[in-house]
Amino acid sequence: GAVFMAKAKTDVLMRLGFLGTFLQVSSFIIGVQYDIKIFAMCYFIANCLNFFPVMFCLFKIIDVSFIDFFKRISPIFVSSFLMVLFLYALSIIYPVNDIANLLVLVLFAVAGAFVYILALFLVSSDFRSYFIARVLKRH
């Protein structure tokens, strides 16, 4: 919303807001008649459907292509995938259903965060440069 306002495109923002409202309310009306899984699925679908027109309009306003955008965020996808893979492998060794202790849950979360940051450091030159600049700035 901030970009649309900064670029004086509040009319586009309002139309996208109407579309988003229609999608969210429709998903709520449909999903509430079923169980929580169907409700969540309807909500997810509404958000996915809303993503494309919003991003199309945003990219048109700031003059960026979908390909450029996805190239920029691909390190995040790769890091997320590696973190999920690591946590899945960890859950084979120590099944998630067996977690009965808050400390173990916190350790899982910290391990996942560590793998994510490490992977992002390895695959993203922007993150690596930022991280190194911040560390060197302190010393």
CSV table of N, CA and C in Angstrom, one decimal:
chain,number,residue,atom,x,y,z
A,1,GLY,N,0.8,-1.2,0.0
A,1,GLY,CA,0.0,0.0,0.0
A,1,GLY,C,0.8,1.3,0.0
A,2,ALA,N,2.0,1.2,0.7
A,2,ALA,CA,2.8,2.4,0.8
A,2,ALA,C,3.4,2.8,-0.6
A,3,VAL,N,3.7,1.9,-1.4
A,3,VAL,CA,4.2,2.2,-2.7
A,3,VAL,C,3.1,2.9,-3.6
A,4,PHE,N,1.9,2.3,-3.5
A,4,PHE,CA,0.8,2.9,-4.3
A,4,PHE,C,0.6,4.3,-3.8
A,5,MET,N,0.6,4.6,-2.5
A,5,MET,CA,0.4,5.9,-2.0
A,5,MET,C,1.5,6.9,-2.4
A,6,ALA,N,2.7,6.4,-2.3
A,6,ALA,CA,3.9,7.2,-2.6
A,6,ALA,C,3.9,7.6,-4.1
A,7,LYS,N,3.4,6.7,-5.0
A,7,LYS,CA,3.3,7.0,-6.4
A,7,LYS,C,2.0,7.6,-6.8
A,8,ALA,N,1.2,8.0,-5.9
A,8,ALA,CA,-0.1,8.7,-6.1
A,8,ALA,C,-1.0,7.8,-6.9
A,9,LYS,N,-1.0,6.5,-6.6
A,9,LYS,CA,-1.9,5.5,-7.3
A,9,LYS,C,-2.9,5.0,-6.3
A,10,THR,N,-3.5,5.8,-5.5
A,10,THR,CA,-4.5,5.4,-4.5
A,10,THR,C,-5.7,4.8,-5.1
A,11,ASP,N,-6.1,5.2,-6.4
A,11,ASP,CA,-7.2,4.6,-7.1
A,11,ASP,C,-7.0,3.1,-7.3
A,12,VAL,N,-5.8,2.8,-7.8
A,12,VAL,CA,-5.4,1.4,-8.0
A,12,VAL,C,-5.4,0.6,-6.7
A,13,LEU,N,-4.9,1.2,-5.6
A,13,LEU,CA,-4.9,0.6,-4.3
A,13,LEU,C,-6.3,0.3,-3.8
A,14,MET,N,-7.3,1.3,-4.1
A,14,MET,CA,-8.6,1.0,-3.7
A,14,MET,C,-9.3,-0.1,-4.4
A,15,ARG,N,-9.0,-0.2,-5.8
A,15,ARG,CA,-9.6,-1.3,-6.6
A,15,ARG,C,-9.0,-2.6,-6.1
A,16,LEU,N,-7.7,-2.6,-5.9
A,16,LEU,CA,-7.1,-3.9,-5.4
A,16,LEU,C,-7.6,-4.2,-4.0
A,17,GLY,N,-7.9,-3.2,-3.2
A,17,GLY,CA,-8.6,-3.5,-1.9
A,17,GLY,C,-9.9,-4.1,-2.0
A,18,PHE,N,-10.7,-3.6,-3.0
A,18,PHE,CA,-12.0,-4.2,-3.2
A,18,PHE,C,-11.9,-5.7,-3.7
A,19,LEU,N,-11.0,-5.9,-4.6
A,19,LEU,CA,-10.7,-7.3,-5.0
A,19,LEU,C,-10.3,-8.2,-3.8
A,20,GLY,N,-9.4,-7.7,-3.0
A,20,GLY,CA,-8.9,-8.5,-1.9
A,20,GLY,C,-10.0,-8.8,-0.9
A,21,THR,N,-10.8,-7.7,-0.7
A,21,THR,CA,-12.0,-7.9,0.3
A,21,THR,C,-12.9,-9.0,-0.3
A,22,PHE,N,-13.3,-8.9,-1.6
A,22,PHE,CA,-14.2,-9.8,-2.2
A,22,PHE,C,-13.6,-11.3,-2.0
A,23,LEU,N,-12.3,-11.4,-2.3
A,23,LEU,CA,-11.7,-12.8,-2.2
A,23,LEU,C,-11.7,-13.3,-0.8
A,24,GLN,N,-11.3,-12.4,0.2
A,24,GLN,CA,-11.3,-12.8,1.6
A,24,GLN,C,-12.6,-13.2,2.1
A,25,VAL,N,-13.6,-12.3,1.9
A,25,VAL,CA,-15.0,-12.5,2.4
A,25,VAL,C,-15.6,-13.8,1.7
A,26,SER,N,-15.3,-14.0,0.4
A,26,SER,CA,-15.9,-15.2,-0.2
A,26,SER,C,-15.2,-16.4,0.3
A,27,SER,N,-13.9,-16.4,0.5
A,27,SER,CA,-13.2,-17.6,1.1
A,27,SER,C,-13.7,-17.8,2.5
A,28,PHE,N,-14.0,-16.8,3.3
A,28,PHE,CA,-14.5,-17.0,4.6
A,28,PHE,C,-15.9,-17.6,4.6
A,29,ILE,N,-16.8,-17.1,3.7
A,29,ILE,CA,-18.2,-17.6,3.6
A,29,ILE,C,-18.2,-19.0,3.2
A,30,ILE,N,-17.3,-19.4,2.3
A,30,ILE,CA,-17.3,-20.8,1.8
A,30,ILE,C,-16.6,-21.7,2.9
A,31,GLY,N,-15.5,-21.2,3.4
A,31,GLY,CA,-14.7,-22.1,4.3
A,31,GLY,C,-15.4,-22.3,5.6
A,32,VAL,N,-16.1,-21.3,6.1
A,32,VAL,CA,-16.7,-21.4,7.5
A,32,VAL,C,-17.8,-22.5,7.5
A,33,GLN,N,-18.3,-22.9,6.4
A,33,GLN,CA,-19.3,-24.0,6.3
A,33,GLN,C,-18.7,-25.4,6.5
A,34,TYR,N,-17.4,-25.5,6.5
A,34,TYR,CA,-16.7,-26.8,6.5
A,34,TYR,C,-15.8,-26.8,7.8
A,35,ASP,N,-14.9,-27.7,7.8
A,35,ASP,CA,-14.0,-27.8,8.9
A,35,ASP,C,-12.8,-26.8,8.8
A,36,ILE,N,-11.9,-26.7,9.8
A,36,ILE,CA,-10.9,-25.8,9.8
A,36,ILE,C,-9.9,-25.9,8.7
A,37,LYS,N,-9.7,-27.2,8.2
A,37,LYS,CA,-8.7,-27.4,7.1
A,37,LYS,C,-9.3,-26.8,5.8
A,38,ILE,N,-10.5,-27.0,5.5
A,38,ILE,CA,-11.1,-26.4,4.3
A,38,ILE,C,-11.1,-24.9,4.4
A,39,PHE,N,-11.4,-24.4,5.6
A,39,PHE,CA,-11.4,-22.9,5.9
A,39,PHE,C,-10.0,-22.4,5.6
A,40,ALA,N,-9.0,-23.0,6.1
A,40,ALA,CA,-7.6,-22.6,5.9
A,40,ALA,C,-7.2,-22.7,4.4
A,41,MET,N,-7.7,-23.7,3.7
A,41,MET,CA,-7.4,-23.9,2.3
A,41,MET,C,-8.1,-22.8,1.5
A,42,CYS,N,-9.3,-22.4,1.8
A,42,CYS,CA,-10.0,-21.3,1.1
A,42,CYS,C,-9.3,-20.0,1.3
A,43,TYR,N,-8.8,-19.8,2.6
A,43,TYR,CA,-8.1,-18.6,2.9
A,43,TYR,C,-6.8,-18.5,2.1
A,44,PHE,N,-6.1,-19.6,2.1
A,44,PHE,CA,-4.8,-19.7,1.3
A,44,PHE,C,-5.0,-19.4,-0.2
A,45,ILE,N,-6.1,-20.0,-0.7
A,45,ILE,CA,-6.4,-19.8,-2.2
A,45,ILE,C,-6.7,-18.4,-2.4
A,46,ALA,N,-7.5,-17.7,-1.5
A,46,ALA,CA,-7.8,-16.3,-1.7
A,46,ALA,C,-6.6,-15.5,-1.7
A,47,ASN,N,-5.6,-15.8,-0.8
A,47,ASN,CA,-4.4,-15.0,-0.7
A,47,ASN,C,-3.5,-15.2,-2.0
A,48,CYS,N,-3.5,-16.4,-2.5
A,48,CYS,CA,-2.8,-16.7,-3.7
A,48,CYS,C,-3.4,-16.0,-4.9
A,49,LEU,N,-4.7,-16.0,-5.0
A,49,LEU,CA,-5.4,-15.3,-6.1
A,49,LEU,C,-5.2,-13.8,-6.0
A,50,ASN,N,-5.1,-13.3,-4.8
A,50,ASN,CA,-4.9,-11.9,-4.6
A,50,ASN,C,-3.5,-11.4,-4.9
A,51,PHE,N,-2.5,-12.3,-4.8
A,51,PHE,CA,-1.1,-12.0,-5.0
A,51,PHE,C,-0.8,-11.5,-6.4
A,52,PHE,N,-1.4,-12.2,-7.4
A,52,PHE,CA,-1.0,-11.9,-8.8
A,52,PHE,C,-1.5,-10.6,-9.2
A,53,PRO,N,-2.7,-10.1,-9.1
A,53,PRO,CA,-3.1,-8.8,-9.5
A,53,PRO,C,-2.3,-7.7,-8.7
A,54,VAL,N,-2.2,-7.9,-7.5
A,54,VAL,CA,-1.5,-6.9,-6.6
A,54,VAL,C,0.0,-6.8,-7.1
A,55,MET,N,0.7,-7.9,-7.3
A,55,MET,CA,2.1,-7.8,-7.7
A,55,MET,C,2.2,-7.3,-9.2
A,56,PHE,N,1.2,-7.7,-10.0
A,56,PHE,CA,1.2,-7.1,-11.4
A,56,PHE,C,1.2,-5.6,-11.4
A,57,CYS,N,0.2,-5.1,-10.6
A,57,CYS,CA,0.1,-3.6,-10.6
A,57,CYS,C,1.3,-3.0,-9.9
A,58,LEU,N,1.8,-3.6,-8.9
A,58,LEU,CA,3.0,-3.0,-8.2
A,58,LEU,C,4.2,-3.0,-9.1
A,59,PHE,N,4.4,-4.1,-9.8
A,59,PHE,CA,5.6,-4.1,-10.7
A,59,PHE,C,5.4,-3.2,-11.9
A,60,LYS,N,4.2,-3.0,-12.3
A,60,LYS,CA,3.9,-2.0,-13.4
A,60,LYS,C,4.2,-0.6,-12.9
A,61,ILE,N,3.9,-0.3,-11.7
A,61,ILE,CA,4.1,1.1,-11.2
A,61,ILE,C,5.6,1.3,-10.9
A,62,ILE,N,6.3,0.3,-10.4
A,62,ILE,CA,7.7,0.6,-10.1
A,62,ILE,C,8.6,0.1,-11.3
A,63,ASP,N,8.0,-0.3,-12.3
A,63,ASP,CA,8.8,-0.7,-13.5
A,63,ASP,C,9.8,-1.9,-13.3
A,64,VAL,N,9.3,-3.0,-12.7
A,64,VAL,CA,10.1,-4.2,-12.4
A,64,VAL,C,9.4,-5.3,-13.0
A,65,SER,N,10.1,-6.3,-13.6
A,65,SER,CA,9.5,-7.5,-14.1
A,65,SER,C,9.4,-8.6,-13.1
A,66,PHE,N,8.4,-9.6,-13.3
A,66,PHE,CA,8.3,-10.7,-12.4
A,66,PHE,C,9.6,-11.5,-12.4
A,67,ILE,N,10.3,-11.6,-13.5
A,67,ILE,CA,11.6,-12.4,-13.6
A,67,ILE,C,12.6,-11.7,-12.7
A,68,ASP,N,12.7,-10.4,-12.8
A,68,ASP,CA,13.7,-9.7,-11.9
A,68,ASP,C,13.4,-9.8,-10.4
A,69,PHE,N,12.1,-9.8,-10.1
A,69,PHE,CA,11.7,-9.9,-8.7
A,69,PHE,C,12.0,-11.3,-8.2
A,70,PHE,N,11.7,-12.4,-9.0
A,70,PHE,CA,12.0,-13.7,-8.5
A,70,PHE,C,13.5,-14.0,-8.5
A,71,LYS,N,14.3,-13.4,-9.4
A,71,LYS,CA,15.7,-13.5,-9.3
A,71,LYS,C,16.2,-13.0,-8.0
A,72,ARG,N,15.6,-11.9,-7.6
A,72,ARG,CA,16.1,-11.2,-6.3
A,72,ARG,C,15.7,-12.0,-5.1
A,73,ILE,N,14.5,-12.7,-5.1
A,73,ILE,CA,14.1,-13.4,-3.9
A,73,ILE,C,14.4,-14.9,-4.0
A,74,SER,N,15.1,-15.4,-5.1
A,74,SER,CA,15.4,-16.8,-5.2
A,74,SER,C,16.3,-17.3,-4.0
A,75,PRO,N,17.3,-16.5,-3.5
A,75,PRO,CA,18.0,-17.0,-2.4
A,75,PRO,C,17.2,-17.3,-1.2
A,76,ILE,N,16.1,-16.5,-1.0
A,76,ILE,CA,15.2,-16.8,0.1
A,76,ILE,C,14.5,-18.1,0.0
A,77,PHE,N,14.1,-18.4,-1.3
A,77,PHE,CA,13.4,-19.7,-1.5
A,77,PHE,C,14.4,-20.9,-1.3
A,78,VAL,N,15.6,-20.7,-1.8
A,78,VAL,CA,16.6,-21.8,-1.7
A,78,VAL,C,16.9,-22.0,-0.2
A,79,SER,N,17.1,-20.9,0.5
A,79,SER,CA,17.4,-21.0,2.0
A,79,SER,C,16.3,-21.7,2.7
A,80,SER,N,15.1,-21.3,2.4
A,80,SER,CA,13.9,-21.9,3.0
A,80,SER,C,13.8,-23.4,2.7
A,81,PHE,N,14.0,-23.7,1.5
A,81,PHE,CA,14.0,-25.1,1.1
A,81,PHE,C,15.0,-25.9,1.8
A,82,LEU,N,16.2,-25.4,2.0
A,82,LEU,CA,17.3,-26.1,2.7
A,82,LEU,C,17.0,-26.2,4.2
A,83,MET,N,16.4,-25.2,4.7
A,83,MET,CA,16.0,-25.3,6.1
A,83,MET,C,14.9,-26.4,6.3
A,84,VAL,N,13.9,-26.4,5.4
A,84,VAL,CA,12.8,-27.4,5.5
A,84,VAL,C,13.4,-28.8,5.4
A,85,LEU,N,14.3,-29.0,4.5
A,85,LEU,CA,15.0,-30.2,4.3
A,85,LEU,C,15.7,-30.7,5.5
A,86,PHE,N,16.5,-29.7,6.1
A,86,PHE,CA,17.2,-30.0,7.4
A,86,PHE,C,16.2,-30.4,8.5
A,87,LEU,N,15.2,-29.7,8.6
A,87,LEU,CA,14.2,-30.0,9.7
A,87,LEU,C,13.5,-31.3,9.5
A,88,TYR,N,13.2,-31.6,8.2
A,88,TYR,CA,12.6,-32.9,7.9
A,88,TYR,C,13.6,-34.0,8.3
A,89,ALA,N,14.9,-33.9,7.9
A,89,ALA,CA,15.9,-34.9,8.3
A,89,ALA,C,16.0,-35.0,9.8
A,90,LEU,N,15.9,-33.9,10.5
A,90,LEU,CA,16.0,-33.9,11.9
A,90,LEU,C,14.8,-34.6,12.5
A,91,SER,N,13.6,-34.4,11.9
A,91,SER,CA,12.4,-35.0,12.4
A,91,SER,C,12.4,-36.5,12.2
A,92,ILE,N,13.2,-37.0,11.2
A,92,ILE,CA,13.3,-38.5,11.0
A,92,ILE,C,14.1,-39.1,12.2
A,93,ILE,N,15.1,-38.4,12.6
A,93,ILE,CA,16.0,-38.8,13.7
A,93,ILE,C,15.2,-38.6,15.1
A,94,TYR,N,14.6,-37.5,15.2
A,94,TYR,CA,13.8,-37.2,16.4
A,94,TYR,C,12.4,-36.8,16.0
A,95,PRO,N,11.4,-37.7,15.9
A,95,PRO,CA,10.1,-37.4,15.4
A,95,PRO,C,9.5,-36.2,16.1
A,96,VAL,N,8.8,-35.3,15.4
A,96,VAL,CA,8.2,-34.1,15.9
A,96,VAL,C,7.1,-34.5,16.9
A,97,ASN,N,6.4,-35.6,16.7
A,97,ASN,CA,5.3,-36.0,17.6
A,97,ASN,C,5.9,-36.4,19.0
A,98,ASP,N,7.2,-36.7,19.1
A,98,ASP,CA,7.8,-37.1,20.3
A,98,ASP,C,8.3,-35.8,21.1
A,99,ILE,N,8.1,-34.6,20.6
A,99,ILE,CA,8.5,-33.4,21.3
A,99,ILE,C,7.5,-33.2,22.4
A,100,ALA,N,8.0,-33.4,23.6
A,100,ALA,CA,7.1,-33.2,24.8
A,100,ALA,C,7.8,-32.1,25.7
A,101,ASN,N,8.8,-31.5,25.2
A,101,ASN,CA,9.6,-30.6,26.1
A,101,ASN,C,9.8,-29.3,25.3
A,102,LEU,N,9.6,-28.2,26.0
A,102,LEU,CA,9.7,-26.9,25.4
A,102,LEU,C,11.2,-26.6,25.0
A,103,LEU,N,12.1,-27.1,25.7
A,103,LEU,CA,13.5,-26.9,25.3
A,103,LEU,C,13.8,-27.6,24.0
A,104,VAL,N,13.3,-28.8,23.8
A,104,VAL,CA,13.6,-29.5,22.5
A,104,VAL,C,12.9,-28.7,21.4
A,105,LEU,N,11.7,-28.2,21.6
A,105,LEU,CA,11.0,-27.4,20.6
A,105,LEU,C,11.9,-26.1,20.2
A,106,VAL,N,12.4,-25.5,21.2
A,106,VAL,CA,13.2,-24.3,21.0
A,106,VAL,C,14.5,-24.6,20.3
A,107,LEU,N,15.1,-25.8,20.6
A,107,LEU,CA,16.3,-26.2,19.9
A,107,LEU,C,16.0,-26.5,18.5
A,108,PHE,N,14.9,-27.1,18.2
A,108,PHE,CA,14.5,-27.3,16.8
A,108,PHE,C,14.4,-25.9,16.0
A,109,ALA,N,13.7,-25.0,16.7
A,109,ALA,CA,13.5,-23.7,16.1
A,109,ALA,C,14.9,-23.0,15.9
A,110,VAL,N,15.7,-23.0,16.9
A,110,VAL,CA,17.1,-22.4,16.7
A,110,VAL,C,17.9,-23.1,15.7
A,111,ALA,N,17.9,-24.4,15.6
A,111,ALA,CA,18.6,-25.1,14.6
A,111,ALA,C,18.1,-24.8,13.2
A,112,GLY,N,16.8,-24.7,13.0
A,112,GLY,CA,16.2,-24.3,11.8
A,112,GLY,C,16.6,-22.9,11.4
A,113,ALA,N,16.6,-21.9,12.3
A,113,ALA,CA,17.0,-20.6,12.0
A,113,ALA,C,18.5,-20.5,11.7
A,114,PHE,N,19.3,-21.2,12.4
A,114,PHE,CA,20.7,-21.3,12.1
A,114,PHE,C,21.0,-21.8,10.6
A,115,VAL,N,20.3,-22.9,10.3
A,115,VAL,CA,20.5,-23.4,8.9
A,115,VAL,C,20.0,-22.4,7.9
A,116,TYR,N,18.9,-21.8,8.1
A,116,TYR,CA,18.4,-20.8,7.2
A,116,TYR,C,19.4,-19.6,7.0
A,117,ILE,N,19.9,-19.1,8.1
A,117,ILE,CA,20.8,-18.0,8.0
A,117,ILE,C,22.1,-18.4,7.3
A,118,LEU,N,22.6,-19.6,7.7
A,118,LEU,CA,23.8,-20.1,7.0
A,118,LEU,C,23.6,-20.3,5.5
A,119,ALA,N,22.5,-20.9,5.2
A,119,ALA,CA,22.2,-21.1,3.7
A,119,ALA,C,22.0,-19.7,3.0
A,120,LEU,N,21.4,-18.8,3.6
A,120,LEU,CA,21.2,-17.5,3.0
A,120,LEU,C,22.6,-16.8,2.9
A,121,PHE,N,23.5,-17.0,3.9
A,121,PHE,CA,24.8,-16.4,3.8
A,121,PHE,C,25.6,-17.0,2.6
A,122,LEU,N,25.4,-18.3,2.4
A,122,LEU,CA,26.1,-19.0,1.3
A,122,LEU,C,25.5,-18.7,-0.1
A,123,VAL,N,24.2,-18.5,-0.2
A,123,VAL,CA,23.6,-18.3,-1.6
A,123,VAL,C,23.3,-16.9,-2.0
A,124,SER,N,23.4,-16.0,-1.0
A,124,SER,CA,23.0,-14.6,-1.3
A,124,SER,C,24.2,-13.6,-1.1
A,125,SER,N,24.7,-13.1,-2.2
A,125,SER,CA,25.8,-12.2,-2.1
A,125,SER,C,25.4,-10.9,-1.4
A,126,ASP,N,24.2,-10.5,-1.6
A,126,ASP,CA,23.7,-9.3,-0.9
A,126,ASP,C,23.7,-9.4,0.6
A,127,PHE,N,23.1,-10.6,1.0
A,127,PHE,CA,23.1,-10.9,2.5
A,127,PHE,C,24.5,-11.0,3.0
A,128,ARG,N,25.4,-11.7,2.3
A,128,ARG,CA,26.8,-11.9,2.7
A,128,ARG,C,27.4,-10.5,2.9
A,129,SER,N,27.3,-9.6,1.9
A,129,SER,CA,27.9,-8.3,2.0
A,129,SER,C,27.4,-7.5,3.1
A,130,TYR,N,26.0,-7.5,3.3
A,130,TYR,CA,25.4,-6.8,4.4
A,130,TYR,C,25.9,-7.4,5.8
A,131,PHE,N,25.9,-8.7,5.9
A,131,PHE,CA,26.4,-9.3,7.1
A,131,PHE,C,27.8,-9.0,7.5
A,132,ILE,N,28.7,-9.1,6.5
A,132,ILE,CA,30.1,-8.8,6.7
A,132,ILE,C,30.3,-7.4,7.0
A,133,ALA,N,29.6,-6.5,6.4
A,133,ALA,CA,29.7,-5.0,6.7
A,133,ALA,C,29.3,-4.7,8.1
A,134,ARG,N,28.2,-5.4,8.5
A,134,ARG,CA,27.7,-5.2,9.9
A,134,ARG,C,28.7,-5.7,10.9
A,135,VAL,N,29.3,-6.9,10.7
A,135,VAL,CA,30.2,-7.5,11.6
A,135,VAL,C,31.5,-6.7,11.7
A,136,LEU,N,32.0,-6.2,10.5
A,136,LEU,CA,33.2,-5.4,10.5
A,136,LEU,C,33.0,-4.0,11.1
A,137,LYS,N,31.8,-3.5,11.0
A,137,LYS,CA,31.5,-2.2,11.5
A,137,LYS,C,31.6,-2.2,13.1
A,138,ARG,N,31.3,-3.3,13.7
A,138,ARG,CA,31.3,-3.4,15.1
A,138,ARG,C,32.7,-3.5,15.7
A,139,HIS,N,33.7,-4.0,14.9
A,139,HIS,CA,35.0,-4.2,15.3
A,139,HIS,C,36.0,-3.1,14.8
